[in-house]
Short mmCIF file of C-alpha atoms and ligand atoms in Angstrom, two decimals:
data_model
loop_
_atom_site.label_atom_id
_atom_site.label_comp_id
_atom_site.label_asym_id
_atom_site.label_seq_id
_atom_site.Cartn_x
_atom_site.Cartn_y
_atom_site.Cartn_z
CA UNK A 1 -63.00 -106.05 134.79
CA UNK A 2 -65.31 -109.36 134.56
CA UNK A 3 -67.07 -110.53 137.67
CA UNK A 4 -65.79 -113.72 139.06
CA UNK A 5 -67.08 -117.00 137.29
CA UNK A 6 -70.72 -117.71 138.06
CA UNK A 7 -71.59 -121.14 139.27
CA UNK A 8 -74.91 -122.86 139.90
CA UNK A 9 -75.77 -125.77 142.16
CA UNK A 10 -77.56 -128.77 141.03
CA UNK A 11 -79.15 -131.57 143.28
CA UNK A 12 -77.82 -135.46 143.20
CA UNK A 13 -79.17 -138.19 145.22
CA UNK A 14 -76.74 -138.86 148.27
CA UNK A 15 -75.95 -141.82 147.89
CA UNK A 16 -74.70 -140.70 143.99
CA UNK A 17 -72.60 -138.31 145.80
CA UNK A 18 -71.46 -140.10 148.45
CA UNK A 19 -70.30 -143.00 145.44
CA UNK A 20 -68.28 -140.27 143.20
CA UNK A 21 -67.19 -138.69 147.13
CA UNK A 22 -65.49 -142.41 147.48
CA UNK A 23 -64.56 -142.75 143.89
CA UNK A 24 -62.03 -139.55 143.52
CA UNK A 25 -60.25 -140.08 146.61
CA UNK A 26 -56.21 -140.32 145.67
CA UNK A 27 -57.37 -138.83 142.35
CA UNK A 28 -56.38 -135.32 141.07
CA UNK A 29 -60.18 -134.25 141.45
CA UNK A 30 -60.61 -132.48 144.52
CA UNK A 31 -64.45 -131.78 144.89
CA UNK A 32 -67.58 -133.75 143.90
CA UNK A 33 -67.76 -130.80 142.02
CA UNK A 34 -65.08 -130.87 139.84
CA UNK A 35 -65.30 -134.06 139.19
CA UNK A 36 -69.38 -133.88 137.70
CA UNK A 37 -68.29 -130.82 135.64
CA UNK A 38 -65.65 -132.68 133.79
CA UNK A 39 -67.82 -135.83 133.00
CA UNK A 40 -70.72 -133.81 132.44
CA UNK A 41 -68.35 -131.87 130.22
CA UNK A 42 -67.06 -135.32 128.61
CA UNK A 43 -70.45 -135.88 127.72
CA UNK A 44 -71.51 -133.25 125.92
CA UNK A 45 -68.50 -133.22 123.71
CA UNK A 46 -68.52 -136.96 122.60
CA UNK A 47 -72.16 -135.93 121.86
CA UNK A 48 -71.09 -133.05 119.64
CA UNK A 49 -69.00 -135.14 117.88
CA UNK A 50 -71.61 -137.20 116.43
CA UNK A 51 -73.20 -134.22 115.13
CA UNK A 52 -73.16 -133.90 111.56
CA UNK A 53 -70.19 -131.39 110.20
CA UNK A 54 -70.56 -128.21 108.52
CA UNK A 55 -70.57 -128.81 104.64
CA UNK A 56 -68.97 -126.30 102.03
CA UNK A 57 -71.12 -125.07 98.89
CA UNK A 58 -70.06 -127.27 96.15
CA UNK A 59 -68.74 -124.08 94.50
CA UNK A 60 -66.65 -123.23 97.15
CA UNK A 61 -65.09 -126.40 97.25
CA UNK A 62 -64.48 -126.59 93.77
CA UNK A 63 -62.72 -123.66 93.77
CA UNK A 64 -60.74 -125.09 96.87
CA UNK A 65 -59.87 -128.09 94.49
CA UNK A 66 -58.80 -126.15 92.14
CA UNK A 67 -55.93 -123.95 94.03
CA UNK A 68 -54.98 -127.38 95.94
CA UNK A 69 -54.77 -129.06 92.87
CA UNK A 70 -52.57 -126.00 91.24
CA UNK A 71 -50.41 -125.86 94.61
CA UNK A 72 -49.55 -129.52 93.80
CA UNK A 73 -51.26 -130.70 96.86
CA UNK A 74 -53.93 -132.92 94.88
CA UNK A 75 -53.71 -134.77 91.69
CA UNK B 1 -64.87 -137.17 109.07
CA UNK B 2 -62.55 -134.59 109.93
CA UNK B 3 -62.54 -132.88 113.25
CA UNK B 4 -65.54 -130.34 114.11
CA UNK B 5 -63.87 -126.66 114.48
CA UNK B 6 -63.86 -125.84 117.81
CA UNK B 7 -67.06 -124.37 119.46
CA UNK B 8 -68.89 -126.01 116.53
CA UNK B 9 -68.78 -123.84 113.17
CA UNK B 10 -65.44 -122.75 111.23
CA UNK B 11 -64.92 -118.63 111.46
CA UNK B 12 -64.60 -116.69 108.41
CA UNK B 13 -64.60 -112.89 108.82
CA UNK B 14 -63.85 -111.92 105.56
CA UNK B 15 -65.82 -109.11 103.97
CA UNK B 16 -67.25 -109.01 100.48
CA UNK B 17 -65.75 -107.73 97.59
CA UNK B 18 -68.39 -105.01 97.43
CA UNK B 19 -67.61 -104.07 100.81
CA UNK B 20 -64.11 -103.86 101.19
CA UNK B 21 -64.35 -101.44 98.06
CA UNK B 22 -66.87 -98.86 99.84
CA UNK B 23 -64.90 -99.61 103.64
CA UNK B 24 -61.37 -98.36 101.54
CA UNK B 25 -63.06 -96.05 99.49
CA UNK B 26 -64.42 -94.54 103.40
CA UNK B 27 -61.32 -95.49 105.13
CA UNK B 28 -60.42 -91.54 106.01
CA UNK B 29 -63.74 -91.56 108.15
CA UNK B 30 -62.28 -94.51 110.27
CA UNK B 31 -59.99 -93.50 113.20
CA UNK B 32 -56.97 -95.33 112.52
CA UNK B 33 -55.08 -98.06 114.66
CA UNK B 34 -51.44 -98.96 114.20
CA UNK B 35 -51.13 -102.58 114.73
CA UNK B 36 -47.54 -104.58 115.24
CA UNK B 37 -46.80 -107.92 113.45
CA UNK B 38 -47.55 -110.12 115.83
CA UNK B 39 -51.41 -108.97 115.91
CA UNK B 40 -51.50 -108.93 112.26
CA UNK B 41 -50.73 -112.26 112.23
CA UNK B 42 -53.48 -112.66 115.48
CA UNK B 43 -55.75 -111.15 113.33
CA UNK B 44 -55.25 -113.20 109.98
CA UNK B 45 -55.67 -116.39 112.18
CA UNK B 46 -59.24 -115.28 113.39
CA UNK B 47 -60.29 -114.18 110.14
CA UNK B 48 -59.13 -117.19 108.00
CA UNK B 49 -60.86 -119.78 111.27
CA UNK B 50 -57.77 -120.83 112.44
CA UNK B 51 -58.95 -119.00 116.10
CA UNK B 52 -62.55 -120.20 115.41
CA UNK B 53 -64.52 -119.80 118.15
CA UNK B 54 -63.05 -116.39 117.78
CA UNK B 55 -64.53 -113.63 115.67
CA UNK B 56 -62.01 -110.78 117.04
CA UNK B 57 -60.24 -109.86 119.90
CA UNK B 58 -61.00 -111.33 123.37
CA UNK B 59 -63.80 -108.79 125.83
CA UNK B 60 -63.09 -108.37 129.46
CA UNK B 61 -65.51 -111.34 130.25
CA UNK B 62 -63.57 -113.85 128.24
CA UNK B 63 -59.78 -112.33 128.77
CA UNK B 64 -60.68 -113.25 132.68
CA UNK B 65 -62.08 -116.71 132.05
CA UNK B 66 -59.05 -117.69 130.29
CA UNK B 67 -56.73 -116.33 132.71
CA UNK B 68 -58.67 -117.68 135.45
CA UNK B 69 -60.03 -120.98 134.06
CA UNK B 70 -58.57 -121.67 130.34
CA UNK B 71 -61.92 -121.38 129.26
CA UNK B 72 -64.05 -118.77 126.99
CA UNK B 73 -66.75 -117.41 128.94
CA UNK B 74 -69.41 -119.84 127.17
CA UNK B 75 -67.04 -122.80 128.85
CA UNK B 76 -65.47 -123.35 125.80
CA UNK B 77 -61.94 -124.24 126.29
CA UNK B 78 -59.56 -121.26 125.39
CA UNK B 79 -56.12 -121.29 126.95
CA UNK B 80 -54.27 -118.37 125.45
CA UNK B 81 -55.47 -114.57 126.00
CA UNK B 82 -56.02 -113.39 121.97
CA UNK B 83 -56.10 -109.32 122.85
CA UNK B 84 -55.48 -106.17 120.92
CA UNK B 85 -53.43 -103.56 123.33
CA UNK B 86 -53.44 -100.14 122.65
CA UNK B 87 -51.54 -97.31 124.64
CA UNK B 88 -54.04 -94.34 124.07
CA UNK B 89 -57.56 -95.34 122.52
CA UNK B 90 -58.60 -93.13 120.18
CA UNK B 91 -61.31 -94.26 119.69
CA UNK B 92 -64.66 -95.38 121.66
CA UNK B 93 -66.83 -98.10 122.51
CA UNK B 94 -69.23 -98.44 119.69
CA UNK B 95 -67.05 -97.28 117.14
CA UNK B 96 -65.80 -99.09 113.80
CA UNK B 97 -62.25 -98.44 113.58
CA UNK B 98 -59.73 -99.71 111.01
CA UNK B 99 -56.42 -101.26 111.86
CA UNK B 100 -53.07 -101.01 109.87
CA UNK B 101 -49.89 -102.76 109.81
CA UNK B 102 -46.99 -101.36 107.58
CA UNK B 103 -49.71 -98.83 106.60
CA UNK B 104 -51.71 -101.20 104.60
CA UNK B 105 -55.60 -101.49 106.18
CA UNK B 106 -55.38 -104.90 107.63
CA UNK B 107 -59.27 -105.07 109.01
CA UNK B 108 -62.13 -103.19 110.16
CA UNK B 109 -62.84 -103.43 114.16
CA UNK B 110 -66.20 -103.02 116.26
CA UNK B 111 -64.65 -101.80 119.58
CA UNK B 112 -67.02 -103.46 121.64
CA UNK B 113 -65.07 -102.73 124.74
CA UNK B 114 -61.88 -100.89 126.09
CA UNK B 115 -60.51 -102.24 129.05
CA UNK B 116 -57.37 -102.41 131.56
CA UNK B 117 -55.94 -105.03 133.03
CA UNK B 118 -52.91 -106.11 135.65
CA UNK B 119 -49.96 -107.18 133.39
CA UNK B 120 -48.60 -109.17 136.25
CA UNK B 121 -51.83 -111.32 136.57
CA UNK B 122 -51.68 -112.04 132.75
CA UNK B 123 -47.96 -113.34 133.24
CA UNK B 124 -48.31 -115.59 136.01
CA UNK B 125 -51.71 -117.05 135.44
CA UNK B 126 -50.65 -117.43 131.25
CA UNK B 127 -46.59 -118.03 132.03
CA UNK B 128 -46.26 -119.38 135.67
CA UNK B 129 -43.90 -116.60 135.66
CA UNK B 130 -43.38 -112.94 135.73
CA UNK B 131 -39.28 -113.09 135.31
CA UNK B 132 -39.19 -110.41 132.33
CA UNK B 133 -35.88 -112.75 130.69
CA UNK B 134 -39.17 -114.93 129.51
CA UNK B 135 -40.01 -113.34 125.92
CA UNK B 136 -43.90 -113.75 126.55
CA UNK B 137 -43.49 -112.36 129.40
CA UNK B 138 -41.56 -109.31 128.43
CA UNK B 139 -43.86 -109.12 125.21
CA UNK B 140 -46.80 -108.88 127.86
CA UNK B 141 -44.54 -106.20 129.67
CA UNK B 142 -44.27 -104.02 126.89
CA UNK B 143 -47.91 -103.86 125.43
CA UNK B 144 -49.81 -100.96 126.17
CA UNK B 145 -52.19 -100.10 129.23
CA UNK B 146 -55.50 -100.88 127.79
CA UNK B 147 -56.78 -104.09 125.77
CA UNK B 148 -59.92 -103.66 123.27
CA UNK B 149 -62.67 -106.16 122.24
CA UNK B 150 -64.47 -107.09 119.49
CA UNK B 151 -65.31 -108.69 116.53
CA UNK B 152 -62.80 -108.16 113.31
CA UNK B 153 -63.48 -108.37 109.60
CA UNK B 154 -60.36 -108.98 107.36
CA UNK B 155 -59.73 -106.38 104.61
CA UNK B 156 -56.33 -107.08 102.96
CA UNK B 157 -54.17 -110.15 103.28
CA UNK B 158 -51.05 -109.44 104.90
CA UNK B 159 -47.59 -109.76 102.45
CA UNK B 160 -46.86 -113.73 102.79
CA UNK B 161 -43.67 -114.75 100.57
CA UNK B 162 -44.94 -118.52 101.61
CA UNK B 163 -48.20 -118.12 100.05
CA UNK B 164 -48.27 -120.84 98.37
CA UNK B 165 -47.59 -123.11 101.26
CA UNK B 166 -49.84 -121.33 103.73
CA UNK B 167 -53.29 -123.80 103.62
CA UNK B 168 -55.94 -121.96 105.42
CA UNK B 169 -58.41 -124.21 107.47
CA UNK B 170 -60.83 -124.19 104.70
CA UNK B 171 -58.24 -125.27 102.40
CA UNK B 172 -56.65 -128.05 104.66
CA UNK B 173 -60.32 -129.93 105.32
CA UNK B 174 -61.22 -130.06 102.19
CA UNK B 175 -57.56 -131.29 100.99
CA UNK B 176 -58.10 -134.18 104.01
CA UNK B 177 -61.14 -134.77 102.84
CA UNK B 178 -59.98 -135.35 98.94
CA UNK B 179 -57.26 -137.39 99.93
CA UNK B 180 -59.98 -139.72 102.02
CA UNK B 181 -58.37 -139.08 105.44
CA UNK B 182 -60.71 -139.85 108.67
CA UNK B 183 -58.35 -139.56 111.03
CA UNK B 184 -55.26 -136.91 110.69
CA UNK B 185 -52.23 -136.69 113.42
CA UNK B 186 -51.07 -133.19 113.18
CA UNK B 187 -47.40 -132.07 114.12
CA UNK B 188 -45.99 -128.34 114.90
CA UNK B 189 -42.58 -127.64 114.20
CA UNK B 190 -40.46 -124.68 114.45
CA UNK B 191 -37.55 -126.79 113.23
CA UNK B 192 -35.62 -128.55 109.93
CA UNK B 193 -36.26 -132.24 110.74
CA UNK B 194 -33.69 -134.71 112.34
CA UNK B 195 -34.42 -138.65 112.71
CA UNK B 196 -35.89 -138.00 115.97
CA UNK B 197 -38.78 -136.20 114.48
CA UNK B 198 -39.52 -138.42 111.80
CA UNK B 199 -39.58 -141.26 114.45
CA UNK B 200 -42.35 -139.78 116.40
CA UNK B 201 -44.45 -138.60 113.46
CA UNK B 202 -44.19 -142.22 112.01
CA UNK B 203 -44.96 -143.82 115.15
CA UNK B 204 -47.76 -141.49 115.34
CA UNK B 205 -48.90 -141.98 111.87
CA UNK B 206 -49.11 -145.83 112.28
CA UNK B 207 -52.67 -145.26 114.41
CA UNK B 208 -54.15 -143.14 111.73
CA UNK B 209 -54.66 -142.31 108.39
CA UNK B 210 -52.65 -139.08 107.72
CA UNK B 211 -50.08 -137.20 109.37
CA UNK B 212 -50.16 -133.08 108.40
CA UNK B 213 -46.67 -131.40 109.31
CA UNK B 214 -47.53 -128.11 109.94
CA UNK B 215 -44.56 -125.83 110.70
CA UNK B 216 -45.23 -122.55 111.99
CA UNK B 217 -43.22 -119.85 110.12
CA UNK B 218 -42.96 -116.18 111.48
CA UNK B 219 -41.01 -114.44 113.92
CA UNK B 220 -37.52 -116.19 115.12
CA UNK B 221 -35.01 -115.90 117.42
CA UNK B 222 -31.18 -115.74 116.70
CA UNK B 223 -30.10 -119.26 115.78
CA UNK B 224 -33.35 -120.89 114.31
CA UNK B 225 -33.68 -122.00 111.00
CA UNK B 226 -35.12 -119.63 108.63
CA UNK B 227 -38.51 -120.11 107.63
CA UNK B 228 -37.05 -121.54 103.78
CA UNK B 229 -34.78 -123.77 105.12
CA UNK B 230 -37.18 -125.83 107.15
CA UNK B 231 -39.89 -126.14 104.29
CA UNK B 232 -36.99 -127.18 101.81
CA UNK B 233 -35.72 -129.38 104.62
CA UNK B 234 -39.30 -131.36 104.90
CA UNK B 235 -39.49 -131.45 100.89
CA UNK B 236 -36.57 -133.55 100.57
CA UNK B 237 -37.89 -135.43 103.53
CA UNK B 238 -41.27 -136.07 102.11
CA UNK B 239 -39.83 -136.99 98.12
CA UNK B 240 -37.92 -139.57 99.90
CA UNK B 241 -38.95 -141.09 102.75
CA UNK B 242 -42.81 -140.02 103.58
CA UNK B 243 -45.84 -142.57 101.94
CA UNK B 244 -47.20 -139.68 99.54
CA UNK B 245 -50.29 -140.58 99.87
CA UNK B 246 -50.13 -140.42 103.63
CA UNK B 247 -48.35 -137.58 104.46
CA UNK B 248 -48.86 -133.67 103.79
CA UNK B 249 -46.93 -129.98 104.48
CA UNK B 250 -48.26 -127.14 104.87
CA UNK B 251 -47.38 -124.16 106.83
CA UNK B 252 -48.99 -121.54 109.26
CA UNK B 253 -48.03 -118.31 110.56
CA UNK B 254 -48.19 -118.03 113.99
CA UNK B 255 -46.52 -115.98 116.85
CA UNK B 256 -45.23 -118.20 119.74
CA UNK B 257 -45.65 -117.26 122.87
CA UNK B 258 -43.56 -119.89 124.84
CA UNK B 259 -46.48 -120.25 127.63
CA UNK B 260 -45.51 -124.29 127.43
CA UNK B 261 -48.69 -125.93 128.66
CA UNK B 262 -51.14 -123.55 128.04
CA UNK B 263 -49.77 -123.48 124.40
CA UNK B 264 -49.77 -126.82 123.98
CA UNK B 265 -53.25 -126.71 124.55
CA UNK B 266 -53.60 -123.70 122.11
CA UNK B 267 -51.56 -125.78 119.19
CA UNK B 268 -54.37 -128.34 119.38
CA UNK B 269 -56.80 -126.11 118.97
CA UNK B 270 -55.65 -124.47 115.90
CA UNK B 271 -54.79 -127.71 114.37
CA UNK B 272 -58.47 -129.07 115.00
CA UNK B 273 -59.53 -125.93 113.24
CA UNK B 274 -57.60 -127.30 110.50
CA UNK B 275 -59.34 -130.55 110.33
CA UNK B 276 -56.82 -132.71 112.57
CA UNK B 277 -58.11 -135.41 114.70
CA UNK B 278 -54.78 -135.85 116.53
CA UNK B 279 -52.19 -133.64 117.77
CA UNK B 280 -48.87 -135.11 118.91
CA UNK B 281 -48.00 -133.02 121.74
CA UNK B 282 -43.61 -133.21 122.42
CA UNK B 283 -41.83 -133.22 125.17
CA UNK B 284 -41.85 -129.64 127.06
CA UNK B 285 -43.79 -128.39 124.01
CA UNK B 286 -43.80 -124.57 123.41
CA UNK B 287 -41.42 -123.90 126.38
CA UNK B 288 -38.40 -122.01 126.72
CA UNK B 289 -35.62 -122.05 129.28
CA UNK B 290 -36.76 -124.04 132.68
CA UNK B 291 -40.21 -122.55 133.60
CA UNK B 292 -41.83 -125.74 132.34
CA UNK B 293 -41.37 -129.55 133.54
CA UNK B 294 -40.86 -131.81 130.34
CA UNK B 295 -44.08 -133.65 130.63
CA UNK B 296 -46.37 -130.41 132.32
CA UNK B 297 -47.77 -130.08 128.66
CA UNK B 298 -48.52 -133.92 128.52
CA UNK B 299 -50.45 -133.17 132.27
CA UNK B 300 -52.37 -130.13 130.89
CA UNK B 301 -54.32 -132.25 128.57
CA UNK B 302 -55.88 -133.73 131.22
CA UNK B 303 -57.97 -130.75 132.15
CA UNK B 304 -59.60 -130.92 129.01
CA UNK B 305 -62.28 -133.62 127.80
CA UNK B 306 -64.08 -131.70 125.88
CA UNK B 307 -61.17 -130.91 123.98
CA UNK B 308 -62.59 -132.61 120.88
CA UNK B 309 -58.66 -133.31 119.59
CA UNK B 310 -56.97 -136.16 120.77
CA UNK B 311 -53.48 -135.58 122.01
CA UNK B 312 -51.05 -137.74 121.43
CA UNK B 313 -47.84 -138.48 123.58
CA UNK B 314 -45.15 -140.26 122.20
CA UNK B 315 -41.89 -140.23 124.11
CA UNK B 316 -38.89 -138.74 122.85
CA UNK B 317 -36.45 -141.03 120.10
CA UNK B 318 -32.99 -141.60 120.51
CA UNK B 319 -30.90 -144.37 118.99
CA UNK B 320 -30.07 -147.29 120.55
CA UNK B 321 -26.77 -148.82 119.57
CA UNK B 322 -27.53 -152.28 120.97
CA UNK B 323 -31.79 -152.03 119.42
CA UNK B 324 -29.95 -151.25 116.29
CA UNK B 325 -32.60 -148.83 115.83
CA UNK B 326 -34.29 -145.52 116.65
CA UNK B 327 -36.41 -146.30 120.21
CA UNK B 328 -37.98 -144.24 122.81
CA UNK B 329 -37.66 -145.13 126.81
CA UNK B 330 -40.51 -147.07 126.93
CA UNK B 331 -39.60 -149.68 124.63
CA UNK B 332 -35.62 -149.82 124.99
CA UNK B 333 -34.39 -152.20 128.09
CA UNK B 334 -30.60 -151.25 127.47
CA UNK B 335 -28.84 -148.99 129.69
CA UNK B 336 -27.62 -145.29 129.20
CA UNK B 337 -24.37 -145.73 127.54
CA UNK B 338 -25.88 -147.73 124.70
CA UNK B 339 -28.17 -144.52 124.03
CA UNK B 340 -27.18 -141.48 121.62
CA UNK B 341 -29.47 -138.74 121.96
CA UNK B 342 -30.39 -136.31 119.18
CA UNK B 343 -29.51 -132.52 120.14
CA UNK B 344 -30.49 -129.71 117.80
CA UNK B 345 -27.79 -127.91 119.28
CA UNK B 346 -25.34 -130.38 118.59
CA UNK B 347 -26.62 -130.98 114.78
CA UNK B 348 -26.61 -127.11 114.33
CA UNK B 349 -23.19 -126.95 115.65
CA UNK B 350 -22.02 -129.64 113.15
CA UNK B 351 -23.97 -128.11 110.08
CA UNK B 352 -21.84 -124.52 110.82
CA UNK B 353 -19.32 -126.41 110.60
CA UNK B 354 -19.65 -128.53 107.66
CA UNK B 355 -19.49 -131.66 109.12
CA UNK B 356 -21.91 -134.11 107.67
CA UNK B 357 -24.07 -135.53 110.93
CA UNK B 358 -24.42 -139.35 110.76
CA UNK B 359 -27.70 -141.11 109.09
CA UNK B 360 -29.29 -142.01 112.42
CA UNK B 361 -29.12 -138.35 113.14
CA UNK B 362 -30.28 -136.74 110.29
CA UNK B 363 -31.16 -138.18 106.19
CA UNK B 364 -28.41 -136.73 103.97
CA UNK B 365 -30.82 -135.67 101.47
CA UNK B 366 -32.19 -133.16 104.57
CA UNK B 367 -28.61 -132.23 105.30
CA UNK B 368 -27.89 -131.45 101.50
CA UNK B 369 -30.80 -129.06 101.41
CA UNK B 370 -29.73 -127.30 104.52
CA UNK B 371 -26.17 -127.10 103.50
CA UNK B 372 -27.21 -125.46 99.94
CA UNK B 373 -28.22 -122.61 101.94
CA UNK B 374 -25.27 -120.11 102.48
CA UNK B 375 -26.61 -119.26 105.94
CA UNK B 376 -29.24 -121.65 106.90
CA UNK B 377 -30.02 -120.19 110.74
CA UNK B 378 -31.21 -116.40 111.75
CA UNK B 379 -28.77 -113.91 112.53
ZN1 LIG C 1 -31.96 -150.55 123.22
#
């Protein structure tokens, strides 16, 4: 069996915590925690996304084309 | 630009001509694992990308995470267990085995780990359940004792007699692509379409430039449509009532597991694979019976930011005698008894029975095609 979940700690200023300790009150975050991981983890995927996407070899998409076009799904 | 695959690159673990010849050619030196359906098809979607971060079945480390945190150990999110049981390895860590199905070599395996694991934990962490009437449940129930890891490299295509609508990943981004599509609304379906359907896929569709109906054909239970009838149904949709240049069907297969939330989660994920931007995500989507609440699914989303697929939830349609119209609750002030829902069960029991169902129900060109069909539903 895995070993539980490792976690690491990482500093803030206080008064950054005590802000975000304010903010999530009443919200479904329950820890300053929880709430950090999921912007942090906002972050990070908005700035994958402007990451340039995998490209095919032109071959390879041609030969996609081709089967598309014979399956009637392109012109 | 078409969605990213998850965890960044698209999967393909497909061997080489060259080596699938000398891997057959060896196969008697390979212990041998029997493999049921379900897996196979498990197995095609990791191979083909469709699973992508996944390059085989789940290790202990990342089984856990997902039950414990809907999350592949590297934090990527992952919200259904993908795992090969076995009852009695015969084989051992380290080794390269080869897995069948029907007796045809599906795929060569690197057991990278065996493992066991407490059935009970997967159920109510995956199902919020361990009532055995729940079929994921009981399918959990039934595997056997130990699970195995590792990566997977496809040898032989399973038998698909819907080959030719079965796009893989690949095949989908670069038909998006082709057709100039930057932003794609995807919708699952395990169902012959009724007005309701349409309504939400349009309303979806409005916000973007494509919509991709992908229904998910494979196992059924008693009473669904076959797999034939609900492709021919979305045909005579599309021919006459879908924007051709605006609208696409292709098919996947896909075991459902009926884990509601979780799955909902797991439906977006394949469909990003696939090169969808959006996913519309239905009321109590991939539930069965009353474990779920109607909008948990809707909720789950939430937990997810990173998701890199946006959900999209658009209320159930019914038709609203005073609107005139098909409307959802948000947008219709008129009370109840001005309201007629859409029931599948109802529509089914009116096709068995050869009653035509009215327009604002379901298109008659739909209810043609299922009606050509001797028995359109699985016995
Ligand atoms: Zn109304």
């Amino acid at each position: 069996m895995a070993e539980e979940k490792k976690y690491t700690t990482v500093s803030i200023p206080k008064p950054l915590y005590d802000k975000i300790k304010a903010r999530i009150e009443g919200t479904g975050f329950t820890s300053v925690s929880d709430y950090v991981t999921y912007v942090l983890r906002e972050v990070l995927a908005s700035l994958e996304e402007e990451e340039k996407e995998e490209v095919f070899s032109e071959e390879e998409e041609e030969k996609v084309k081709e089967r598309l076009r014979a399956l009637g799904y392109l012109d | 630009m078409v969605s990213k695959p998850h965890g960044g690159r698209l999967v393909r673990r497909i061997v080489a001509d060259r080596t699938r010849e000398r891997i057959l050619s060896e196969q008697k030196e390979y212990p041998r694992v029997e493999i049921d359906h379900g897996r196979a098809i498990d197995l095609e979607n990791i191979a083909h990308g469709v699973y992508s971060p996944l390059k085989g079945f789940l290790t202990s480390n990342d089984f856990q995470s997902v039950l414990d945190h809907m999350r592949l150990d590297d934090d990527t999110p992952w919200t259904i267990p993908i795992v090969l049981d076995v009852k009695e390895p015969n084989f051992e860590e380290g080794d390269a085995v080869l897995l069948y199905h029907d007796g045809l070599p599906i795929a060569r395996m690197h057991i990278e780990e065996i493992y066991t694991y407490d059935k009970k934990e997967f159920a109510i962490k995956v199902f919020k359940t361990d009532d055995p009437a729940h079929p994921g449940v009981a399918r959990v129930m039934n595997m056997g004792n130990y699970l195995v890891g590792g990566e997977i490299e496809l040898l032989n295509e399973l038998p698909n007699p819907f080959a030719k609508y079965t796009l893989r990943p690949v095949e989908t981004r670069v038909l998006f692509k082709e057709l100039g599509w930057r932003t794609i609304v995807a919708f699952q379906t395990r169902n012959a379409p009724h007005v309701g359907h349409e309504y939400v896929q349009k309303a979806a569709l409005t916000f973007v430039d494509g919509l991709f109906i992908n229904p998910v054909l494979g196992k059924k239970k008693k009473g669904d449509y076959k797999d034939e009838v609900i492709i021919k149904a979305y045909e005579a949709l599309f021919k006459h009532y879908y924007p051709k240049d605006a609208a696409t069907l292709a098919t996947v297969r896909y075991e459902m597991r009926y884990a509601g939330p979780r799955e909902a989660v797991h439906h977006a994920i394949m469909r990003k694979n696939m090169g969808a931007t959006h996913f519309i995500v239905g009321r109590d989507h991939a539930g069965v019976g009353d474990y779920y609440g109607p909008y948990e699914a809707w909720e789950m989303f939430e937990n997810f930011p990173d998701l890199g697929i946006t959900p999209m939830f658009i209320r159930e349609a019914f038709y609203c005698r005073k609107c005139g119209g098909m409307v959802n609750a948000k947008i219709c002030p008129h009370p109840k008894e001005f309201h007629v829902h859409i029931s599948g069960t109802k529509l089914r029991k009116m096709i068995m029975a050869g009653e035509q169902p009215p327009e604002y129900m379901m298109r008659p060109e739909v209810f043609e095609v299922i009606r050509s069909f001797e028995n359109p539903f699985v016995e």
